[in-house]
Amino acid sequence: MFNDLPLLIVFVCVISLLLFIDLRMIGHKQKKMGLKESLVWSGIWIGTALIFMVLIYFFEDNGKLKAIDFISAYLIEKSLSVDNLFVFLMIFDVLSIAEEKQHYILSWGILSAIVLRLLFIFAGVALVNLFHPILYFFGIILFFAAYKMAFGNEKKIDLENNFLIKFISKKYKVLSDYEENKFFVRKNGQLFITTSLLALILIESADIVFAVDSIPAVFAITLDPFIVVTSNLFAILGLRALYFALAGIVVLFKYLKFGVAVILAYVGFKLIAIDFIHISNFVSLFIIISVLALSIIASIISKKKEESIISQ
């Protein structure tokens, strides 16, 4: 990874600058992020990732292959993350979190996710280097994840039976009626936790579960820590803006979960067959783009048919 130091420095500087602008200048405003603003920020994050891919292409050794690995890994992470956004939506709905508070919670959620992802990635790479056959196990996990994605029941948030929520609620009293963006509130000398903190905890626990699927999926593309880290972080850093854009682009996602399931099954097969069948990453990129495009096109066509039937 030290051979990639110049681009790594560029990555850290650009990400730090964008995070500073997003979190300090925009994220701390206690207001709902509008559709236009969220789409602009989603475009900025996606555009920055594409520019970084171009830098990899021109300035890295084997730049063409690494650029393909980067965009393949990025697309996998981005498509998988959409399912996580709907989980975030359910968490906020169940806890009755006001829309103007969601931006603040997601800010901390993304920062925490960065730390967790780095830990998962480096632990995963170390584990693969230590015991290569673990990739077969990762492949099996991805097959199960693909089946669950396509045929599993819709996720539900059960607060009453959630271990973390039950444990914390026993230690602290929960305050739901509060105005400022805070995780802890002191009233009459007593310390309360807010429902914002409960939401953050649930979001982080959901992200841990998500990482169990997403990181092995990227290992099917590359084990290069530089590519895994940068593609992963670029994908999750744009999540918050994408969350607030959901209302305007949800039409694209009706069949996306089936497309993601196909991709998970494919990369699961690729991991299991990694020592027996060589599949070019050019082929992998073509499959990923084709499956995502077909699922989005099918979603749009389905939506137009529904609108046509309603208008009749």
mmCIF file of C-alpha atoms in Angstrom:
data_model
loop_
_atom_site.group_PDB
_atom_site.id
_atom_site.type_symbol
_atom_site.label_atom_id
_atom_site.label_comp_id
_atom_site.label_asym_id
_atom_site.label_seq_id
_atom_site.Cartn_x
_atom_site.Cartn_y
_atom_site.Cartn_z
ATOM 1 C CA MET A 1 0.000 0.000 0.000
ATOM 2 C CA PHE A 2 3.014 2.300 0.498
ATOM 3 C CA ASN A 3 3.637 2.199 -3.276
ATOM 4 C CA ASP A 4 0.325 4.028 -3.610
ATOM 5 C CA LEU A 5 1.377 6.783 -1.200
ATOM 6 C CA PRO A 6 1.019 9.796 -3.587
ATOM 7 C CA LEU A 7 -2.547 8.897 -4.548
ATOM 8 C CA LEU A 8 -3.324 7.912 -0.973
ATOM 9 C CA ILE A 9 -2.312 11.414 0.146
ATOM 10 C CA VAL A 10 -4.556 12.900 -2.566
ATOM 11 C CA PHE A 11 -7.396 10.645 -1.398
ATOM 12 C CA VAL A 12 -7.039 11.649 2.264
ATOM 13 C CA CYS A 13 -6.804 15.371 1.432
ATOM 14 C CA VAL A 14 -9.822 15.381 -0.895
ATOM 15 C CA ILE A 15 -11.953 13.268 1.437
ATOM 16 C CA SER A 16 -11.001 15.414 4.431
ATOM 17 C CA LEU A 17 -11.890 18.620 2.564
ATOM 18 C CA LEU A 18 -15.257 17.314 1.351
ATOM 19 C CA LEU A 19 -16.095 15.905 4.774
ATOM 20 C CA PHE A 20 -15.225 19.226 6.408
ATOM 21 C CA ILE A 21 -17.485 21.128 4.013
ATOM 22 C CA ASP A 22 -20.280 18.583 4.290
ATOM 23 C CA LEU A 23 -20.193 18.149 8.067
ATOM 24 C CA ARG A 24 -19.239 21.611 9.296
ATOM 25 C CA MET A 25 -20.738 23.998 6.769
ATOM 26 C CA ILE A 26 -23.819 21.973 5.822
ATOM 27 C CA GLY A 27 -24.327 19.077 8.204
ATOM 28 C CA HIS A 28 -24.670 21.157 11.381
ATOM 29 C CA LYS A 29 -27.567 23.198 10.060
ATOM 30 C CA GLN A 30 -30.619 21.957 11.899
ATOM 31 C CA LYS A 31 -32.814 21.627 8.856
ATOM 32 C CA LYS A 32 -33.939 18.971 6.449
ATOM 33 C CA MET A 33 -31.639 18.431 3.470
ATOM 34 C CA GLY A 34 -33.705 19.133 0.365
ATOM 35 C CA LEU A 35 -33.930 16.879 -2.681
ATOM 36 C CA LYS A 36 -31.956 19.268 -4.900
ATOM 37 C CA GLU A 37 -29.169 19.685 -2.326
ATOM 38 C CA SER A 38 -28.954 15.936 -1.697
ATOM 39 C CA LEU A 39 -28.777 15.167 -5.427
ATOM 40 C CA VAL A 40 -26.021 17.776 -5.856
ATOM 41 C CA TRP A 41 -23.993 16.264 -3.018
ATOM 42 C CA SER A 42 -24.582 12.735 -4.331
ATOM 43 C CA GLY A 43 -23.273 13.937 -7.685
ATOM 44 C CA ILE A 44 -20.213 15.518 -6.038
ATOM 45 C CA TRP A 45 -19.303 12.294 -4.213
ATOM 46 C CA ILE A 46 -19.870 10.104 -7.278
ATOM 47 C CA GLY A 47 -18.006 12.557 -9.520
ATOM 48 C CA THR A 48 -15.062 12.667 -7.116
ATOM 49 C CA ALA A 49 -14.901 8.862 -7.108
ATOM 50 C CA LEU A 50 -14.832 8.813 -10.917
ATOM 51 C CA ILE A 51 -12.081 11.457 -11.023
ATOM 52 C CA PHE A 52 -10.081 9.359 -8.554
ATOM 53 C CA MET A 53 -10.534 6.343 -10.842
ATOM 54 C CA VAL A 54 -9.049 8.400 -13.699
ATOM 55 C CA LEU A 55 -6.073 9.328 -11.489
ATOM 56 C CA ILE A 56 -5.541 5.642 -10.735
ATOM 57 C CA TYR A 57 -5.653 4.888 -14.473
ATOM 58 C CA PHE A 58 -2.946 7.421 -15.354
ATOM 59 C CA PHE A 59 -0.669 7.475 -12.312
ATOM 60 C CA GLU A 60 -0.672 3.959 -10.828
ATOM 61 C CA ASP A 61 1.428 1.012 -11.965
ATOM 62 C CA ASN A 62 -0.926 -1.295 -13.906
ATOM 63 C CA GLY A 63 -3.286 1.672 -13.787
ATOM 64 C CA LYS A 64 -5.773 0.284 -16.298
ATOM 65 C CA LEU A 65 -6.344 -2.911 -14.313
ATOM 66 C CA LYS A 66 -6.442 -1.075 -10.983
ATOM 67 C CA ALA A 67 -8.946 1.447 -12.327
ATOM 68 C CA ILE A 68 -11.220 -1.413 -13.407
ATOM 69 C CA ASP A 69 -10.839 -3.020 -9.975
ATOM 70 C CA PHE A 70 -11.666 0.291 -8.303
ATOM 71 C CA ILE A 71 -14.837 1.023 -10.272
ATOM 72 C CA SER A 72 -15.996 -2.617 -9.974
ATOM 73 C CA ALA A 73 -15.530 -2.583 -6.201
ATOM 74 C CA TYR A 74 -17.131 0.866 -5.961
ATOM 75 C CA LEU A 75 -20.227 -0.219 -7.899
ATOM 76 C CA ILE A 76 -20.640 -3.312 -5.730
ATOM 77 C CA GLU A 77 -20.375 -1.270 -2.535
ATOM 78 C CA LYS A 78 -22.676 1.467 -3.821
ATOM 79 C CA SER A 79 -25.388 -0.933 -4.968
ATOM 80 C CA LEU A 80 -25.258 -2.903 -1.726
ATOM 81 C CA SER A 81 -25.447 0.285 0.321
ATOM 82 C CA VAL A 82 -28.839 1.219 -1.140
ATOM 83 C CA ASP A 83 -30.442 -1.641 0.792
ATOM 84 C CA ASN A 84 -28.867 -0.250 3.938
ATOM 85 C CA LEU A 85 -30.459 3.142 3.289
ATOM 86 C CA PHE A 86 -33.926 1.623 3.550
ATOM 87 C CA VAL A 87 -32.894 0.161 6.914
ATOM 88 C CA PHE A 88 -31.881 3.671 8.039
ATOM 89 C CA LEU A 89 -35.280 4.919 6.884
ATOM 90 C CA MET A 90 -37.060 2.287 8.988
ATOM 91 C CA ILE A 91 -34.921 3.091 12.045
ATOM 92 C CA PHE A 92 -35.822 6.771 11.878
ATOM 93 C CA ASP A 93 -39.479 5.923 11.308
ATOM 94 C CA VAL A 94 -39.726 3.482 14.230
ATOM 95 C CA LEU A 95 -38.012 5.928 16.610
ATOM 96 C CA SER A 96 -40.001 8.896 15.234
ATOM 97 C CA ILE A 97 -36.843 10.903 14.549
ATOM 98 C CA ALA A 98 -37.639 14.300 13.044
ATOM 99 C CA GLU A 99 -36.208 14.854 9.556
ATOM 100 C CA GLU A 100 -34.131 17.852 10.668
ATOM 101 C CA LYS A 101 -32.309 15.625 13.212
ATOM 102 C CA GLN A 102 -31.549 12.821 10.764
ATOM 103 C CA HIS A 103 -28.733 14.749 9.058
ATOM 104 C CA TYR A 104 -26.837 15.108 12.362
ATOM 105 C CA ILE A 105 -27.270 11.425 13.265
ATOM 106 C CA LEU A 106 -26.105 10.279 9.842
ATOM 107 C CA SER A 107 -23.056 12.562 10.105
ATOM 108 C CA TRP A 108 -21.855 10.668 13.166
ATOM 109 C CA GLY A 109 -22.980 7.394 11.635
ATOM 110 C CA ILE A 110 -20.797 7.888 8.569
ATOM 111 C CA LEU A 111 -17.751 8.877 10.655
ATOM 112 C CA SER A 112 -18.195 5.800 12.855
ATOM 113 C CA ALA A 113 -18.676 3.635 9.772
ATOM 114 C CA ILE A 114 -15.320 4.806 8.378
ATOM 115 C CA VAL A 115 -13.509 3.529 11.473
ATOM 116 C CA LEU A 116 -15.432 0.240 11.493
ATOM 117 C CA ARG A 117 -14.833 -0.356 7.781
ATOM 118 C CA LEU A 118 -11.098 0.221 8.077
ATOM 119 C CA LEU A 119 -10.942 -2.290 10.931
ATOM 120 C CA PHE A 120 -12.971 -4.848 8.956
ATOM 121 C CA ILE A 121 -10.955 -4.369 5.767
ATOM 122 C CA PHE A 122 -7.496 -4.701 7.307
ATOM 123 C CA ALA A 123 -8.624 -7.614 9.487
ATOM 124 C CA GLY A 124 -10.101 -9.302 6.410
ATOM 125 C CA VAL A 125 -6.992 -8.796 4.273
ATOM 126 C CA ALA A 126 -4.777 -10.069 7.098
ATOM 127 C CA LEU A 127 -7.019 -13.107 7.532
ATOM 128 C CA VAL A 128 -6.908 -13.936 3.813
ATOM 129 C CA ASN A 129 -3.108 -13.588 3.753
ATOM 130 C CA LEU A 130 -2.897 -15.839 6.792
ATOM 131 C CA PHE A 131 -5.391 -18.446 5.578
ATOM 132 C CA HIS A 132 -6.209 -18.267 1.867
ATOM 133 C CA PRO A 133 -9.034 -20.888 1.933
ATOM 134 C CA ILE A 134 -11.107 -18.438 4.007
ATOM 135 C CA LEU A 135 -12.087 -16.992 0.609
ATOM 136 C CA TYR A 136 -14.190 -20.119 -0.009
ATOM 137 C CA PHE A 137 -16.053 -19.439 3.227
ATOM 138 C CA PHE A 138 -16.596 -15.820 2.172
ATOM 139 C CA GLY A 139 -18.029 -17.122 -1.100
ATOM 140 C CA ILE A 140 -20.542 -19.297 0.754
ATOM 141 C CA ILE A 141 -21.546 -16.302 2.905
ATOM 142 C CA LEU A 142 -22.223 -14.314 -0.263
ATOM 143 C CA PHE A 143 -24.425 -17.087 -1.684
ATOM 144 C CA PHE A 144 -26.537 -16.990 1.481
ATOM 145 C CA ALA A 145 -26.603 -13.188 1.313
ATOM 146 C CA ALA A 146 -27.778 -13.370 -2.317
ATOM 147 C CA TYR A 147 -30.610 -15.749 -1.416
ATOM 148 C CA LYS A 148 -31.651 -13.592 1.542
ATOM 149 C CA MET A 149 -31.548 -10.455 -0.604
ATOM 150 C CA ALA A 150 -33.778 -11.964 -3.299
ATOM 151 C CA PHE A 151 -36.182 -14.097 -1.273
ATOM 152 C CA GLY A 152 -35.865 -12.998 2.358
ATOM 153 C CA ASN A 153 -38.644 -11.282 4.240
ATOM 154 C CA GLU A 154 -38.624 -7.502 4.454
ATOM 155 C CA LYS A 155 -36.392 -6.268 7.266
ATOM 156 C CA LYS A 156 -38.165 -5.027 10.384
ATOM 157 C CA ILE A 157 -36.868 -3.062 13.338
ATOM 158 C CA ASP A 158 -37.944 -4.697 16.603
ATOM 159 C CA LEU A 159 -37.015 -2.300 19.404
ATOM 160 C CA GLU A 160 -38.498 -4.413 22.187
ATOM 161 C CA ASN A 161 -36.293 -7.421 21.412
ATOM 162 C CA ASN A 162 -33.137 -5.589 20.332
ATOM 163 C CA PHE A 163 -30.348 -6.538 22.755
ATOM 164 C CA LEU A 164 -28.417 -3.262 22.479
ATOM 165 C CA ILE A 165 -31.505 -1.112 22.955
ATOM 166 C CA LYS A 166 -32.712 -3.176 25.918
ATOM 167 C CA PHE A 167 -29.272 -3.050 27.564
ATOM 168 C CA ILE A 168 -28.821 0.713 27.159
ATOM 169 C CA SER A 169 -32.409 1.486 28.145
ATOM 170 C CA LYS A 170 -31.832 -0.315 31.445
ATOM 171 C CA LYS A 171 -28.792 1.849 32.181
ATOM 172 C CA TYR A 172 -30.230 5.214 31.137
ATOM 173 C CA LYS A 173 -33.621 6.833 30.811
ATOM 174 C CA VAL A 174 -34.536 7.678 27.239
ATOM 175 C CA LEU A 175 -35.692 11.178 26.308
ATOM 176 C CA SER A 176 -37.700 11.568 23.115
ATOM 177 C CA ASP A 177 -38.877 15.174 23.590
ATOM 178 C CA TYR A 178 -35.819 17.345 22.881
ATOM 179 C CA GLU A 179 -35.076 20.132 20.432
ATOM 180 C CA GLU A 180 -31.310 20.297 19.874
ATOM 181 C CA ASN A 181 -29.086 17.794 18.087
ATOM 182 C CA LYS A 182 -27.777 15.932 21.114
ATOM 183 C CA PHE A 183 -27.184 12.334 22.144
ATOM 184 C CA PHE A 184 -27.155 13.111 25.878
ATOM 185 C CA VAL A 185 -29.310 15.624 27.752
ATOM 186 C CA ARG A 186 -29.110 16.602 31.411
ATOM 187 C CA LYS A 187 -32.405 17.663 33.014
ATOM 188 C CA ASN A 188 -32.881 18.462 36.680
ATOM 189 C CA GLY A 189 -29.448 17.007 37.428
ATOM 190 C CA GLN A 190 -30.255 13.671 35.771
ATOM 191 C CA LEU A 191 -28.535 12.371 32.630
ATOM 192 C CA PHE A 192 -30.795 11.138 29.832
ATOM 193 C CA ILE A 193 -29.966 9.565 26.483
ATOM 194 C CA THR A 194 -31.990 10.681 23.489
ATOM 195 C CA THR A 195 -33.682 8.665 20.779
ATOM 196 C CA SER A 196 -31.037 10.131 18.440
ATOM 197 C CA LEU A 197 -28.418 8.032 20.245
ATOM 198 C CA LEU A 198 -30.597 4.925 19.958
ATOM 199 C CA ALA A 199 -30.921 5.590 16.230
ATOM 200 C CA LEU A 200 -27.138 5.974 15.884
ATOM 201 C CA ILE A 201 -26.539 2.684 17.712
ATOM 202 C CA LEU A 202 -29.010 0.847 15.480
ATOM 203 C CA ILE A 203 -27.467 2.388 12.361
ATOM 204 C CA GLU A 204 -23.970 1.290 13.392
ATOM 205 C CA SER A 205 -25.136 -2.238 14.225
ATOM 206 C CA ALA A 206 -26.829 -2.398 10.801
ATOM 207 C CA ASP A 207 -23.603 -1.218 9.152
ATOM 208 C CA ILE A 208 -21.624 -3.981 10.860
ATOM 209 C CA VAL A 209 -24.024 -6.576 9.441
ATOM 210 C CA PHE A 210 -23.795 -4.860 6.054
ATOM 211 C CA ALA A 211 -19.973 -4.967 6.134
ATOM 212 C CA VAL A 212 -20.049 -8.752 6.603
ATOM 213 C CA ASP A 213 -21.550 -9.020 3.101
ATOM 214 C CA SER A 214 -19.966 -6.070 1.334
ATOM 215 C CA ILE A 215 -16.284 -6.495 2.193
ATOM 216 C CA PRO A 216 -16.061 -10.184 1.141
ATOM 217 C CA ALA A 217 -17.822 -9.162 -2.086
ATOM 218 C CA VAL A 218 -15.015 -6.702 -2.841
ATOM 219 C CA PHE A 219 -12.422 -9.397 -2.090
ATOM 220 C CA ALA A 220 -13.787 -11.213 -5.145
ATOM 221 C CA ILE A 221 -12.539 -8.256 -7.198
ATOM 222 C CA THR A 222 -9.219 -7.476 -5.493
ATOM 223 C CA LEU A 223 -7.224 -7.978 -2.309
ATOM 224 C CA ASP A 224 -5.228 -4.781 -2.860
ATOM 225 C CA PRO A 225 -5.794 -2.812 0.395
ATOM 226 C CA PHE A 226 -5.460 0.513 -1.442
ATOM 227 C CA ILE A 227 -8.286 -0.306 -3.868
ATOM 228 C CA VAL A 228 -10.464 -1.973 -1.229
ATOM 229 C CA VAL A 229 -10.146 0.962 1.195
ATOM 230 C CA THR A 230 -10.608 3.796 -1.305
ATOM 231 C CA SER A 231 -13.537 2.204 -3.172
ATOM 232 C CA ASN A 232 -15.239 1.281 0.091
ATOM 233 C CA LEU A 233 -14.888 4.709 1.662
ATOM 234 C CA PHE A 234 -15.950 6.553 -1.483
ATOM 235 C CA ALA A 235 -19.091 4.399 -1.564
ATOM 236 C CA ILE A 236 -20.112 4.971 2.052
ATOM 237 C CA LEU A 237 -19.156 8.663 2.209
ATOM 238 C CA GLY A 238 -21.904 9.537 -0.245
ATOM 239 C CA LEU A 239 -24.518 7.543 1.641
ATOM 240 C CA ARG A 240 -25.962 10.381 3.671
ATOM 241 C CA ALA A 241 -26.675 12.596 0.674
ATOM 242 C CA LEU A 242 -28.086 9.591 -1.188
ATOM 243 C CA TYR A 243 -30.386 8.877 1.758
ATOM 244 C CA PHE A 244 -32.041 12.276 1.458
ATOM 245 C CA ALA A 245 -32.353 11.807 -2.311
ATOM 246 C CA LEU A 246 -34.294 8.557 -1.855
ATOM 247 C CA ALA A 247 -37.693 10.199 -2.206
ATOM 248 C CA GLY A 248 -36.824 11.487 -5.656
ATOM 249 C CA ILE A 249 -35.072 8.394 -7.042
ATOM 250 C CA VAL A 250 -36.868 5.523 -5.284
ATOM 251 C CA VAL A 251 -38.423 4.613 -8.653
ATOM 252 C CA LEU A 252 -35.010 3.222 -9.658
ATOM 253 C CA PHE A 253 -34.870 0.699 -6.819
ATOM 254 C CA LYS A 254 -37.924 -1.576 -7.208
ATOM 255 C CA TYR A 255 -35.951 -4.430 -8.785
ATOM 256 C CA LEU A 256 -32.502 -3.338 -7.646
ATOM 257 C CA LYS A 257 -32.429 -5.898 -4.829
ATOM 258 C CA PHE A 258 -32.730 -8.713 -7.397
ATOM 259 C CA GLY A 259 -29.888 -7.218 -9.396
ATOM 260 C CA VAL A 260 -27.765 -6.962 -6.262
ATOM 261 C CA ALA A 261 -28.652 -10.584 -5.423
ATOM 262 C CA VAL A 262 -27.363 -11.683 -8.840
ATOM 263 C CA ILE A 263 -24.141 -9.728 -8.287
ATOM 264 C CA LEU A 264 -23.671 -11.261 -4.821
ATOM 265 C CA ALA A 265 -24.188 -14.749 -6.246
ATOM 266 C CA TYR A 266 -21.704 -14.001 -9.030
ATOM 267 C CA VAL A 267 -18.950 -12.706 -6.741
ATOM 268 C CA GLY A 268 -19.662 -15.602 -4.361
ATOM 269 C CA PHE A 269 -19.052 -18.037 -7.224
ATOM 270 C CA LYS A 270 -15.937 -16.069 -8.217
ATOM 271 C CA LEU A 271 -14.501 -16.469 -4.705
ATOM 272 C CA ILE A 272 -15.277 -20.183 -4.500
ATOM 273 C CA ALA A 273 -13.761 -20.780 -7.948
ATOM 274 C CA ILE A 274 -10.848 -18.369 -7.473
ATOM 275 C CA ASP A 275 -8.183 -21.123 -7.553
ATOM 276 C CA PHE A 276 -9.798 -23.082 -10.389
ATOM 277 C CA ILE A 277 -11.334 -20.632 -12.859
ATOM 278 C CA HIS A 278 -9.843 -17.301 -13.875
ATOM 279 C CA ILE A 279 -12.490 -14.682 -14.589
ATOM 280 C CA SER A 280 -11.123 -11.431 -15.973
ATOM 281 C CA ASN A 281 -12.068 -8.311 -14.045
ATOM 282 C CA PHE A 282 -13.079 -6.820 -17.400
ATOM 283 C CA VAL A 283 -15.750 -9.524 -17.485
ATOM 284 C CA SER A 284 -16.682 -8.842 -13.853
ATOM 285 C CA LEU A 285 -17.111 -5.123 -14.540
ATOM 286 C CA PHE A 286 -19.272 -5.859 -17.593
ATOM 287 C CA ILE A 287 -21.494 -8.216 -15.566
ATOM 288 C CA ILE A 288 -21.855 -5.750 -12.674
ATOM 289 C CA ILE A 289 -22.763 -2.803 -14.927
ATOM 290 C CA SER A 290 -25.125 -4.909 -17.067
ATOM 291 C CA VAL A 291 -27.006 -6.376 -14.103
ATOM 292 C CA LEU A 292 -27.379 -2.994 -12.375
ATOM 293 C CA ALA A 293 -28.497 -1.324 -15.608
ATOM 294 C CA LEU A 294 -31.071 -4.034 -16.356
ATOM 295 C CA SER A 295 -32.511 -3.907 -12.828
ATOM 296 C CA ILE A 296 -32.856 -0.103 -12.962
ATOM 297 C CA ILE A 297 -34.388 -0.192 -16.469
ATOM 298 C CA ALA A 298 -36.849 -2.872 -15.322
ATOM 299 C CA SER A 299 -37.759 -0.708 -12.308
ATOM 300 C CA ILE A 300 -38.424 2.335 -14.507
ATOM 301 C CA ILE A 301 -40.514 0.321 -17.001
ATOM 302 C CA SER A 302 -42.539 -1.193 -14.152
ATOM 303 C CA LYS A 303 -43.195 2.260 -12.688
ATOM 304 C CA LYS A 304 -44.367 3.613 -16.049
ATOM 305 C CA LYS A 305 -46.712 0.640 -16.510
ATOM 306 C CA GLU A 306 -48.198 1.231 -13.049
ATOM 307 C CA GLU A 307 -48.738 4.913 -13.829
ATOM 308 C CA SER A 308 -50.320 4.007 -17.170
ATOM 309 C CA ILE A 309 -52.778 1.611 -15.506
ATOM 310 C CA ILE A 310 -53.696 4.176 -12.837
ATOM 311 C CA SER A 311 -54.300 6.905 -15.430
ATOM 312 C CA GLN A 312 -56.683 4.720 -17.444
#
